[in-house]
Structure formats: structure tokens, C-alpha cells
Amino acid sequence: MSRSAHPAGPRHADVLPEGHYTAPAADLNVLDPKVWAQTVTRTESGSVSVGGIDVADLAEEFGTPAYFVDEADFRARARAWRTAFGHDADVFYAGKAFLSRAVVRWLHEEGLNLDVCSGGELTTALSAGMPADRIAFHGNNKSVEEITKAIEVGVGRIVLDSFQEIVRVAHIAQSLGKRQRVQIRVTVGVEAHTHEFIATAHEDQKFGIALADGPAAEAVRRALTLDGLELIGIHSHIGSQIFDMAGFEVAARRVVSLLAQVRDEHGVELPEIDLGGGLGIAYTSDDDPREPHEIAKALGEIVTRECEAARLRTPRISVEPGRAIVGPTAFTLYEVGTVKPLEGLRTYVSVDGGMSDNIRTALYDAEYSVALVSRTSDAEPMLVRVVGKHCESGDIVVKDAFLPSDLAPGDLIAVPATGAYCRSMASNYNHALRPPVVAVRDGEARVIVRRETEEDLLRLDVG
Ligand code: LLP
């Protein structure tokens, strides 16, 4: 984490507690475009707007907490990935980051494909009109029902994750009289520089089949002999929230070397490789994400070079960005409930949501930014911890950040870059009602996932 341990905060320098936090911006009213969705701006009245609508109006109409997604920004990012990878490659949006029917329609319209990893995601995709052949089905333990449905509806590919699954999918496909297009997910053995829980290419974890010492080659051997399967390629996903391209390059090189081995052994050139998702986004001003065109260029060059060296035809490349598309396009809007200064430590700001709408801080020690958005303030910066209303002290939304010291109950604050893995990992802890997702575009706001109600909670409670 690239954070300064010695912030140069005015007046505060002598009273700041130990910690790792970014120095307060010179002007807390300025919103860093790196972390905010594209149409977010401060209006003349001092409050913030998105898609041309003031957050105070949004709060009044939709309540807080709520996620607001900038639809134009989502579409622009989806398009940027599509354009960067061009016609010789496919972009599969990773639905786990955030999926709803509106999102599926946006993706369809912008020419992206979709990666799903459960029956629920598959149903959502199909119900919003995503053609089945543009869907990839993932998961390390897909159920027989999920596999059967995926094959019956005709998904474009199933990504196989274990030896048992190779046989299971082949068997189900055969019993349905079909031949299913599949890829084999391999673990390439690179250490991605990210949180342990979201790194997936080192060998000691549950995903994929190891490349080193032969299991992946053996998996290919078996898949090629089974009538129910059409093996179209190799898949690698090295982890998530990664900034360094080196891991992807090593992965690409190792996957291509497996393709060469398969050609030598079986006389078959597998036509596709998928290099997964995982590109990092800016959660704070210290993060410097790569642009899609840089990523496309780097991956394209390395695959082409390695294939030329191995005298292989260059396979069709696909990628699966989730966070990099949806993450930066949304923010969570909260109302401040209490402001509790702890002398010599920091000020605890309690909001009306918490770990039920953003578990990432508690789970991965994730860093976020925060801003006062219902007004401007020239008050001194104060070091805050933004916390939720749940019954545990780890219920932290933003661990260390600066807000103006005149912050008061009733103010609206917003946490940017919450489009990915926030609503999709939201819970009902303490019987919290999961917040709505509201899409804002060109002066219009519409709910795309509605707020849960107490009736929703009781509907499942049938005891
Ligand atoms: N492809 C596969 C096979 C994946 O497992 C994932 C993410 C992706 C693509 C998309 O990765 P992305 O581009 O969004 O980084 N809950 C964690 C992230 C878990 C990622 C799981 N797999 C978080 O909040 O950081």
C-alpha cells in the first residue's frame, strides 16, 4: 500500500496517532477525478451532483444509504475495454463484481460478453436477454443442476476447475446429447501482489489445476478424450486489485507454453486463451490504475511474441474485468448520524450503513476515500474513521481519512469507488436492509435494484 505514514496535516501534525493514511488534500472540497465517477462534480451551490442531479435531491428521493451508479461512466468504461481489445478478442464482464438486469442490458448493448459463476448469475443474465453463447460459466464447485442448466441453455463455455468436474461436465453434456465448449482453468504459480484472499494463481489455493509438474497437461489429455467436451482453450486468473502487469505477463507466457506442449503432444492447437480479470482501480488518490488500451497492448504483445517463438497460431484472447469496469462508476451515499471525537486519537463518524453495504474494509483491510458532499466547508481537516451502525467494532467503512472538522449529524458524505464487490457482497447482518442501486444518467435517476424492506426480511422467515 502506497500510503504515507507522515501526513503533513496542518495543525494536526503533532496530534496525529500512529497509522497509515494519505495526507489531507490541500482543499477537502476538491474531488479527485481519479476516484470519482466521470459525471460527479461539485455544483455552484457547493453540493455534489452525479449525472446532473444533486446528491441532496437523490438522498431525498431514494433515501440513504444508497449506491448511485453513473450509467454513462459504466458504458464508457465497458466500451473502452471493448475498443481496446478489438475484434480479435473478447471482453467478458465479471458479473460477481455487480450484476443486475440493467447492467446486463448495458453490457449487451456495448458489445461485451459476461462471466457468471452461479446459477443465480446465469438466471439474471438470461432473464435480461444476454445471449447464452456470450456467457462463460465459472466456479470451483458447480452443482449438477448448475452444469445441466448451463449446458441446456447453451452457454458459450464452461471453465473447468478440477479433474472431477472434467468428467462431470462431460457426462452431463453427453447425457443431454451435446458437446460443450470448455476451457481448463490452470494455476500458473505466480504470486500476485494483492491481498491473500483475492490472489488466485499461487498453487496453495482452491482454484484451478496446477501447471507446474504436469496436472494441467494431464487435465488437457483427459478433456481431449471425452466426447461430451470440445476443449477450446486454457484459462488463467491470477487475482484481483492488481496494478503490476508483470504477473499477467508471466501467466500469459506459461499458458502459451502449455499450448505449445499440447500441440507437440496431441497435434492440436487450442484456439483460445483467457487471462482473467483482476486489474486494479483507484480507491484513493495514491492508486494509479492502468488504462484498458495499455493492458490490451501489453497482453497482446506478450501473447503474440510467445506464440511466434513457439511457432503457434496466436489464439483468440479473452479477459474478464469486473472491478475495472463497474468499480469506479458508483459511490455510496450516507447520512452522518453521530460525530464522536476521541481526544488524541481520531474522530469516529457513524453513518446509516456500514459493513452490511461494504464488507471490503473489514475483510481485506481495503482503503477508501470519503468526502462531504452536501456542502462545502473551509473548516480544518480532521482525521476520521467512518464507521457503520452494526454491533461490532470492526464495522469500519473508511479506516483513516480526513473530513472537515465542522462535520455534523445530517451532513451527507459519500464513499467513491464502491461499484464493485459492495452491493454484490452486501448482507443482512443485524437485519439491515440492503440499500438500493440507483442508476443516474443525463438528469434522470432510476432504481435498478430496489431497497430491501422489512417485508422482504420476513418473507424468508417462515418458521
Ligand atoms: N475472472 C475470474 C475467474 C474471477 O474469479 C474474478 C474475480 C474475475 C474474473 C474478476 O476480477 P476483477 O476484475 O473484478 O478483479 N471480493 C473481492 C474480489 C474477489 C474477486 C473474485 N474473482 C474484493 O472485493 O476485492
Tab-separated table of C-alpha atoms and ligand atoms in Angstrom, residues 81 92-97 115 117 138-139 159 185 194-195 197-198 200 207 235-242 274-280 283 319-326 359-360 363-364 366 368 420-422 424-425, ligand 1:
chain	number	residue	atom	x	y	z
A	81	TRP	CA	-12.404	-2.234	-22.833
A	92	PHE	CA	-16.280	-10.884	-20.517
A	93	TYR	CA	-17.526	-8.617	-17.732
A	94	ALA	CA	-17.203	-10.483	-14.404
A	95	GLY	CA	-20.729	-10.406	-13.024
A	96	LYS	CA	-19.608	-11.144	-9.472
A	97	ALA	CA	-18.417	-7.536	-9.162
A	115	ASP	CA	-18.740	-14.233	-16.953
A	117	CYS	CA	-20.200	-18.080	-11.526
A	138	HIS	CA	-17.185	-20.352	-13.850
A	139	GLY	CA	-16.809	-21.790	-10.379
A	159	VAL	CA	-14.490	-23.180	-17.387
A	185	ARG	CA	-8.542	-23.188	-15.606
A	194	THR	CA	-2.579	-8.166	-3.607
A	195	HIS	CA	-4.448	-9.292	-0.500
A	197	PHE	CA	-7.777	-13.670	-0.008
A	198	ILE	CA	-8.020	-12.311	-3.549
A	200	THR	CA	-5.569	-16.901	-7.045
A	207	PHE	CA	-8.952	-22.674	-7.775
A	235	HIS	CA	-7.927	-20.070	-18.626
A	236	SER	CA	-5.868	-18.226	-16.001
A	237	HIS	CA	-6.992	-15.692	-13.415
A	238	ILE	CA	-4.212	-14.538	-11.128
A	239	GLY	CA	-6.092	-12.442	-8.587
A	240	SER	CA	-7.795	-9.121	-8.080
A	241	GLN	CA	-6.933	-5.426	-7.489
A	242	ILE	CA	-3.544	-5.832	-9.200
A	274	ASP	CA	-8.437	-16.338	-21.277
A	275	LEU	CA	-6.270	-14.248	-18.986
A	276	GLY	CA	-8.961	-13.483	-16.418
A	277	GLY	CA	-9.675	-10.214	-14.681
A	278	GLY	CA	-8.051	-8.530	-11.740
A	279	LEU	CA	-6.974	-5.089	-12.878
A	280	GLY	CA	-6.820	-2.635	-10.000
A	283	TYR	CA	-9.742	3.710	-4.291
A	319	VAL	CA	-10.252	-11.101	-20.493
A	320	GLU	CA	-12.701	-10.811	-17.595
A	321	PRO	CA	-12.586	-7.389	-15.952
A	322	GLY	CA	-15.192	-6.804	-13.258
A	323	ARG	CA	-13.928	-4.214	-10.807
A	324	ALA	CA	-12.157	-2.164	-13.501
A	325	ILE	CA	-15.462	-1.572	-15.280
A	326	VAL	CA	-18.010	-1.116	-12.513
A	359	ILE	CA	-17.594	-5.533	3.848
A	360	ARG	CA	-14.344	-4.904	1.975
A	363	LEU	CA	-12.489	-8.315	5.092
A	364	TYR	CA	-9.440	-7.110	3.171
A	366	ALA	CA	-9.355	-2.161	1.948
A	368	TYR	CA	-11.381	4.035	0.642
A	420	ALA	CA	-17.578	-3.459	-7.346
A	421	TYR	CA	-17.959	-6.064	-4.604
A	422	CYS	CA	-20.054	-3.837	-2.333
A	424	SER	CA	-22.745	-7.834	-4.563
A	425	MET	CA	-21.302	-8.772	-1.146
B	1	LLP	N1	-12.456	-13.846	-13.558
B	1	LLP	C1	-12.433	-14.734	-12.552
B	1	LLP	C2	-12.294	-16.148	-12.850
B	1	LLP	C3	-12.536	-14.272	-11.230
B	1	LLP	O1	-12.507	-15.159	-10.235
B	1	LLP	C4	-12.683	-12.895	-10.972
B	1	LLP	C5	-12.795	-12.405	-9.605
B	1	LLP	C6	-12.720	-12.014	-12.060
B	1	LLP	C7	-12.598	-12.521	-13.338
B	1	LLP	C8	-12.900	-10.541	-11.902
B	1	LLP	O2	-11.895	-9.928	-11.163
B	1	LLP	P1	-11.846	-8.324	-11.074
B	1	LLP	O3	-11.532	-7.815	-12.460
B	1	LLP	O4	-13.179	-7.845	-10.641
B	1	LLP	O5	-10.802	-8.034	-10.104
B	1	LLP	N2	-14.397	-9.763	-3.407
B	1	LLP	C9	-13.034	-9.369	-3.738
B	1	LLP	C10	-12.673	-9.728	-5.151
B	1	LLP	C11	-12.873	-11.177	-5.460
B	1	LLP	C12	-12.611	-11.470	-6.893
B	1	LLP	C13	-13.068	-12.830	-7.239
B	1	LLP	N3	-12.855	-13.163	-8.593
B	1	LLP	C14	-12.878	-7.876	-3.481
B	1	LLP	O6	-13.815	-7.252	-3.039
B	1	LLP	O7	-11.798	-7.335	-3.687
